[in-house]
Coordinates of C-alpha atoms in Angstrom, one line a residue:
X1 CA -7.2 -15.9 22.8
X2 CA -4.3 -13.3 23.1
X3 CA -1.1 -13.0 21.1
X4 CA 0.1 -16.6 20.8
X5 CA 2.7 -17.6 23.4
X6 CA 5.0 -18.9 20.9
X7 CA 5.0 -15.9 18.9
X8 CA 5.3 -13.8 22.1
X9 CA 8.5 -15.6 23.1
X10 CA 9.8 -14.7 19.6
X11 CA 9.4 -10.9 20.0
X12 CA 12.9 -10.0 20.7
X13 CA 14.0 -12.0 17.7
X14 CA 11.2 -10.4 15.7
X15 CA 12.5 -7.0 16.8
X16 CA 16.1 -8.0 15.4
X17 CA 14.8 -8.9 12.1
X18 CA 12.7 -5.6 11.7
X19 CA 15.7 -3.6 12.9
X20 CA 17.9 -5.3 10.1
X21 CA 15.3 -4.5 7.6
X22 CA 15.1 -0.8 8.7
X23 CA 18.8 -0.3 8.5
X24 CA 18.7 -1.7 4.8
X25 CA 15.9 0.0 3.0
X26 CA 15.6 -0.6 -0.8
X27 CA 13.3 0.8 -3.3
X28 CA 10.7 -0.7 -5.6
X29 CA 11.8 -3.8 -7.5
X30 CA 15.5 -3.4 -6.5
X31 CA 15.5 -5.3 -3.0
X32 CA 18.6 -7.7 -3.4
X33 CA 19.4 -7.5 0.5
X34 CA 15.9 -7.7 1.5
X35 CA 15.1 -10.7 -0.6
X36 CA 18.2 -12.4 0.2
X37 CA 17.4 -11.6 4.2
X38 CA 13.8 -13.0 3.8
X39 CA 14.8 -16.0 1.9
X40 CA 17.5 -16.9 4.5
X41 CA 15.2 -17.0 7.4
X42 CA 12.4 -18.8 5.6
X43 CA 15.2 -21.4 5.0
X44 CA 16.1 -21.6 8.7
X45 CA 12.3 -22.0 9.6
X46 CA 12.3 -25.0 7.2
X47 CA 9.3 -24.0 4.9
X48 CA 8.6 -26.7 2.3
X49 CA 9.2 -24.3 -1.0
X50 CA 10.9 -21.0 -1.4
X51 CA 10.4 -19.3 -4.8
X52 CA 13.0 -16.2 -5.5
X53 CA 12.7 -13.6 -8.3
X54 CA 8.8 -13.7 -8.6
X55 CA 8.0 -10.4 -9.9
X56 CA 11.8 -9.7 -10.3
X57 CA 12.6 -9.5 -6.5
X58 CA 9.5 -11.1 -4.8
X59 CA 9.5 -14.4 -3.0
X60 CA 6.7 -17.1 -2.7
X61 CA 7.1 -19.7 0.0
X62 CA 4.7 -22.6 0.9
X63 CA 4.0 -24.2 4.2
X64 CA 2.1 -27.3 3.8
X65 CA -0.1 -28.4 6.8
X66 CA -0.8 -31.9 8.6
X67 CA -3.0 -33.0 5.7
X68 CA -4.0 -31.8 2.3
X69 CA -6.4 -29.0 1.6
X70 CA -6.9 -25.6 0.1
X71 CA -4.1 -22.7 -0.1
X72 CA -4.3 -19.5 1.6
X73 CA -2.4 -16.5 0.6
X74 CA -0.8 -14.2 3.2
X75 CA 1.1 -11.0 1.7
X76 CA 3.4 -8.5 3.0
X77 CA 5.2 -5.8 1.0
X78 CA 9.1 -5.1 1.3
X79 CA 9.8 -2.0 -0.2
X80 CA 10.9 1.5 1.5
X81 CA 10.6 5.1 0.4
X82 CA 12.9 7.7 -1.1
X83 CA 12.9 9.9 2.3
X84 CA 15.7 11.1 4.5
X85 CA 15.2 9.5 7.7
X86 CA 15.1 11.7 11.0
X87 CA 14.3 9.0 13.8
X88 CA 17.8 9.0 15.4
X89 CA 17.4 5.4 16.1
X90 CA 20.3 3.2 16.5
X91 CA 18.8 1.3 13.8
X92 CA 18.2 4.1 11.3
X93 CA 18.5 3.8 7.7
X94 CA 22.3 3.3 6.7
X95 CA 21.4 4.7 2.9
X96 CA 20.8 8.5 2.8
X97 CA 17.6 9.6 1.1
X98 CA 15.8 5.9 1.8
X99 CA 13.9 4.8 4.7
X100 CA 11.2 2.7 5.8
X101 CA 8.8 5.2 6.3
X102 CA 5.6 3.3 5.7
X103 CA 6.2 0.3 7.9
X104 CA 7.1 -2.4 5.4
X105 CA 9.9 -3.5 7.5
X106 CA 7.0 -4.2 10.1
X107 CA 5.0 -6.2 7.6
X108 CA 7.5 -8.3 6.6
X109 CA 8.4 -9.1 10.1
X110 CA 4.9 -10.0 11.1
X111 CA 4.8 -12.4 8.1
X112 CA 8.1 -13.9 9.1
X113 CA 6.9 -14.4 12.6
X114 CA 3.9 -16.0 11.3
X115 CA 5.9 -18.2 9.1
X116 CA 8.3 -19.5 12.0
X117 CA 5.2 -20.4 13.8
X118 CA 3.3 -22.1 11.2
X119 CA 6.4 -24.1 10.1
X120 CA 6.9 -25.3 13.4
X121 CA 3.4 -26.3 14.3
X122 CA 1.5 -27.1 10.8
X123 CA -1.5 -27.2 12.9
X124 CA -3.8 -26.9 9.8
X125 CA -5.2 -28.8 6.7
X126 CA -3.7 -27.4 3.5
X127 CA -1.2 -25.0 2.4
X128 CA 0.0 -21.3 3.4
X129 CA 1.7 -19.5 0.6
X130 CA 3.7 -16.6 1.9
X131 CA 3.7 -13.8 -0.7
X132 CA 6.4 -11.4 0.1
X133 CA 5.8 -8.5 -2.7
X134 CA 8.1 -5.9 -4.0
X135 CA 7.5 -2.6 -5.4
X136 CA 4.2 -1.5 -3.3
X137 CA 4.9 2.1 -3.4
X138 CA 5.9 2.6 -6.8
X139 CA 5.6 0.1 -9.8
X140 CA 2.7 -2.2 -8.8
X141 CA 4.6 -5.2 -7.5
X142 CA 1.1 -6.8 -6.4
X143 CA 0.1 -6.3 -10.1
X144 CA 3.1 -7.8 -11.5
X145 CA 2.8 -10.9 -9.0
X146 CA -0.9 -11.6 -10.2
X147 CA -0.1 -11.3 -14.0
X148 CA 2.9 -13.8 -13.4
X149 CA 0.3 -16.2 -12.2
X150 CA 1.0 -16.8 -8.6
X151 CA -2.5 -17.2 -7.6
X152 CA -2.7 -20.2 -10.1
X153 CA 0.3 -21.5 -9.9
X154 CA 0.2 -21.9 -6.4
X155 CA -3.6 -22.7 -6.3
X156 CA -4.4 -19.7 -3.8
X157 CA -8.1 -19.7 -3.0
X158 CA -8.3 -16.6 -0.6
X159 CA -5.8 -14.1 0.1
X160 CA -5.2 -11.4 3.2
X161 CA -3.0 -8.6 4.1
X162 CA -2.3 -6.1 6.8
X163 CA -1.5 -2.5 7.1
X164 CA -0.1 -0.8 10.1
X165 CA -1.9 2.5 11.1
X166 CA 0.1 4.9 13.5
X167 CA -2.0 6.8 16.0
X168 CA -4.7 4.0 16.0
X169 CA -4.2 2.3 19.5
X170 CA -1.9 -0.7 19.5
X171 CA -3.5 -3.9 18.6
X172 CA -6.7 -2.3 17.5
X173 CA -8.0 -3.8 14.0
X174 CA -9.8 -2.1 11.2
X175 CA -11.6 -3.2 8.2
X176 CA -14.8 -3.3 6.4
X177 CA -16.6 -5.4 3.9
X178 CA -16.5 -4.0 0.1
X179 CA -14.2 -1.2 -0.6
X180 CA -11.8 -0.3 2.0
X181 CA -9.4 1.9 0.1
X182 CA -9.6 4.1 -3.1
X183 CA -8.5 3.9 -6.5
X184 CA -5.6 6.4 -7.4
X185 CA -5.2 8.2 -10.7
X186 CA -2.6 11.1 -11.5
X187 CA -3.0 13.9 -13.9
X188 CA -0.3 16.0 -15.3
X189 CA -1.4 19.2 -17.2
X190 CA 0.9 21.4 -19.3
X191 CA -0.5 24.8 -20.1
X192 CA 1.1 26.7 -23.0
X193 CA 0.4 30.4 -23.9
X194 CA 2.2 33.3 -25.0
X195 CA 4.8 34.7 -22.9
X196 CA 5.9 38.3 -22.3
X197 CA 6.6 41.4 -20.2
X198 CA 4.4 41.4 -17.1
X199 CA 3.7 45.1 -17.7
X200 CA 1.9 44.1 -21.0
X201 CA -0.6 41.3 -20.3
X202 CA -2.8 42.4 -23.0
X203 CA -0.4 40.9 -25.8
X204 CA 0.1 38.0 -23.8
X205 CA -1.9 34.6 -23.3
X206 CA -1.0 34.2 -19.8
X207 CA -0.6 30.3 -18.3
X208 CA -0.3 31.6 -14.8
X209 CA -4.1 32.9 -14.8
X210 CA -5.1 29.9 -16.9
X211 CA -3.7 27.4 -14.2
X212 CA -5.3 29.2 -11.4
X213 CA -8.7 29.4 -13.3
X214 CA -8.3 25.5 -13.8
X215 CA -7.5 24.8 -10.4
X216 CA -10.3 26.5 -9.0
X217 CA -12.7 25.1 -11.8
X218 CA -11.4 21.7 -10.9
X219 CA -12.6 21.8 -7.2
X220 CA -16.1 21.8 -8.5
X221 CA -16.2 18.4 -9.6
X222 CA -16.5 16.9 -6.3
X223 CA -19.0 19.5 -5.0
X224 CA -21.1 19.6 -8.0
X225 CA -20.8 16.6 -10.1
X226 CA -20.2 13.6 -7.9
X227 CA -23.5 12.5 -5.9
X228 CA -23.4 13.4 -2.3
X229 CA -23.6 10.0 -1.0
X230 CA -20.4 8.8 -3.2
X231 CA -16.9 9.4 -2.0
X232 CA -14.2 11.2 -4.3
X233 CA -11.0 13.5 -4.0
X234 CA -9.6 15.8 -6.6
X235 CA -6.5 17.6 -5.3
X236 CA -4.0 19.7 -7.2
X237 CA -0.7 18.8 -5.6
X238 CA 1.8 20.7 -7.6
X239 CA 1.9 23.9 -9.6
X240 CA 5.1 24.9 -11.4
X241 CA 5.0 28.1 -13.5
X242 CA 7.2 31.3 -13.9
X243 CA 10.7 32.3 -13.4
X244 CA 10.6 36.3 -12.4
X245 CA 8.1 38.7 -11.0
X246 CA 8.1 40.8 -14.4
X247 CA 7.9 37.9 -16.7
X248 CA 4.6 36.3 -18.0
X249 CA 6.1 32.8 -18.6
X250 CA 5.3 31.0 -22.0
X251 CA 4.2 27.8 -20.2
X252 CA 3.7 25.9 -17.0
X253 CA 2.3 22.8 -15.5
X254 CA 0.5 21.3 -12.6
X255 CA -0.5 17.8 -11.2
X256 CA -3.3 16.3 -9.5
X257 CA -4.2 13.3 -7.6
X258 CA -7.7 11.7 -8.3
X259 CA -9.3 9.2 -6.0
X260 CA -12.6 7.2 -5.8
X261 CA -14.2 3.9 -5.1
X262 CA -16.5 2.9 -7.8
X263 CA -16.1 2.5 -11.6
X264 CA -18.6 4.8 -12.6
X265 CA -17.4 7.6 -10.4
X266 CA -14.0 6.8 -11.4
X267 CA -14.7 7.6 -15.1
X268 CA -17.2 10.5 -14.1
X269 CA -14.1 12.2 -12.5
X270 CA -11.8 11.6 -15.6
X271 CA -14.4 13.0 -18.1
X272 CA -15.0 16.0 -16.0
X273 CA -11.3 16.8 -15.4
X274 CA -10.8 16.9 -18.9
X275 CA -13.9 18.6 -20.0
X276 CA -13.0 21.3 -17.5
X277 CA -9.2 21.7 -18.3
X278 CA -10.1 22.0 -22.1
X279 CA -13.1 24.3 -21.5
X280 CA -10.7 26.7 -19.3
X281 CA -8.0 26.4 -21.9
X282 CA -10.3 27.9 -24.7
X283 CA -11.6 30.6 -22.4
X284 CA -8.3 31.7 -21.6
X285 CA -6.7 31.2 -25.1
X286 CA -4.0 28.8 -23.9
X287 CA -3.5 25.1 -25.1
X288 CA -3.4 22.4 -22.4
X289 CA -1.9 18.8 -22.8
X290 CA -3.2 16.4 -20.2
X291 CA -1.5 13.1 -19.4
X292 CA -4.0 11.1 -17.2
X293 CA -2.8 7.8 -15.9
X294 CA -5.0 5.4 -14.0
X295 CA -3.2 3.8 -11.2
X296 CA -4.2 1.4 -8.4
X297 CA -7.7 0.4 -8.5
X298 CA -9.9 0.4 -5.3
X299 CA -9.1 -2.4 -2.8
X300 CA -12.2 -4.2 -2.2
X301 CA -12.7 -6.9 0.7
X302 CA -15.0 -9.7 0.2
X303 CA -17.7 -9.1 2.5
X304 CA -17.7 -12.8 4.1
X305 CA -13.7 -12.9 4.3
X306 CA -13.9 -9.4 5.8
X307 CA -16.2 -10.6 8.4
X308 CA -14.3 -13.8 9.3
X309 CA -10.8 -11.7 9.4
X310 CA -12.5 -9.3 11.9
X311 CA -13.7 -12.5 14.0
X312 CA -10.1 -13.7 13.9
X313 CA -8.6 -10.2 14.8
X314 CA -11.2 -10.3 17.8
X315 CA -9.7 -13.6 19.1
X316 CA -6.2 -11.9 19.1
X317 CA -7.0 -8.6 20.5
X318 CA -10.6 -8.7 21.8
X319 CA -14.0 -8.0 20.3
X320 CA -13.6 -4.3 21.7
X321 CA -10.4 -3.6 19.7
X322 CA -12.1 -4.7 16.4
X323 CA -14.0 -2.0 14.3
X324 CA -15.4 -4.4 11.6
X325 CA -17.2 -1.8 9.4
X326 CA -14.7 1.0 9.8
X327 CA -14.7 4.1 7.4
X328 CA -13.3 3.7 4.1
X329 CA -9.7 5.2 3.4
X330 CA -8.7 7.4 0.6
X331 CA -5.3 6.0 0.3
X332 CA -4.5 3.3 -2.3
X333 CA -2.6 0.1 -2.1
X334 CA -1.7 -2.3 -4.6
X335 CA -3.0 -5.3 -2.7
X336 CA -6.2 -4.4 -4.5
X337 CA -4.9 -6.4 -7.4
X338 CA -4.8 -9.7 -5.4
X339 CA -8.3 -9.1 -4.1
X340 CA -9.3 -8.4 -7.7
X341 CA -7.9 -12.1 -8.4
X342 CA -9.1 -13.7 -5.4
X343 CA -11.6 -13.2 -2.5
X344 CA -10.1 -12.1 0.7
X345 CA -9.4 -9.1 3.0
X346 CA -7.1 -6.3 4.3
X347 CA -7.0 -4.9 7.8
X348 CA -5.4 -2.2 9.4
X349 CA -3.4 -2.8 12.8
X350 CA -3.1 0.1 15.2
X351 CA 0.6 0.7 16.2
X352 CA -0.2 3.3 18.8
X353 CA 0.9 7.0 19.0
X354 CA 3.9 8.4 16.7
X355 CA 4.5 9.9 13.4
X356 CA 2.2 9.3 10.5
X357 CA 3.1 7.0 7.5
X358 CA 5.6 8.4 4.8
X359 CA 6.8 11.1 7.4
X360 CA 10.6 11.3 8.0
X361 CA 10.2 10.7 11.6
X362 CA 7.8 7.6 11.2
X363 CA 8.9 4.5 12.9
X364 CA 7.1 0.9 13.0
X365 CA 6.2 -0.1 16.8
X366 CA 7.9 -3.5 17.4
X367 CA 5.3 -4.5 19.8
X368 CA 2.7 -4.5 17.1
X369 CA 4.7 -7.4 15.0
X370 CA 3.7 -10.1 17.4
X371 CA 0.0 -9.1 17.3
X372 CA 0.2 -9.1 13.5
X373 CA 1.9 -12.2 13.3
X374 CA -0.8 -14.2 15.8
X375 CA -3.7 -12.9 13.6
X376 CA -1.9 -14.5 10.4
X377 CA -1.2 -17.6 12.4
X378 CA -4.7 -17.7 13.8
X379 CA -6.4 -17.0 10.6
X380 CA -4.7 -20.0 8.9
X381 CA -5.8 -22.3 11.8
X382 CA -9.3 -21.1 11.9
X383 CA -9.8 -21.2 7.9
X384 CA -7.9 -24.6 7.4
X385 CA -8.9 -26.6 10.6
X386 CA -7.4 -30.1 11.4
X387 CA -10.2 -32.7 11.8

């Protein structure tokens, strides 16, 4: 079964919704215009319940089917990124320094399209709980929604989400049983030595050389401490030290992103990171202070729900367009908190050629929205059949 006819007919209207959202990007939990827009659309569709102010600016809406049954959660994230847009589109961001560079405008549109269809047809037995989430990029809005009890309050038994994937062919789906996306941790290291003249390093304790040694040594964690069949990343992404070519600075700092899939490897990475920094600091005669922050956990699909979701995707896009055991992704996603609370699955949906995520030239492909909306709708009808 291809894209649902009714949803295909909504494509021009869905593009208008998406363009409005794209013009009005908002960040983290501060989503007054976005939330108001979503709530207004849901009211116009005639959904049964709308709960605003969840996780500060999120929305939970309920659509009841033709008869009683379980509740399925469908999630879309709504926040944008602090990036200056360069697309030149006539619907480009109207707010300097902010843009929808990750496609959350498209995710919201897909779920709105599914909501419109499901509220019209109600061809399912049970309830659909629409989770419009703030603060995926920063702030962990998914975790906040879970902590506020949305799974229990709305009796959600399983939960699903989609993320767009630029440069994956349009309409292609990817998912996998078990871990799909990585846990992400971040470390900031301040190195303090003894500054002085660049011509007399013998009387200094040089933080520049110490930081260089630390950065090099940290690269041995994955190659020499993590088992070859495991997956992990340690990337130093910032170094800030020095002010002039003839001054050995007193201090400097660097930051790193650390990514993994299993709890054991995650613990190993932190232990080795701390030990290497401490050892290098002692060797170079400097002091190192570490702030190590654990971020989003791995995004782990339930094996059965992932297979089910892949089957539904094949109904929409065809079996040849679905990769049900795709490679894992080292990116991170706070939908992980919802999957930790309830079984479900997360999928990638291809949007075709274009700039990558978090790039100032990125733009969501409107042709993907009816595909994603059809997936959500068919998933509900398959999981909660009438009769």
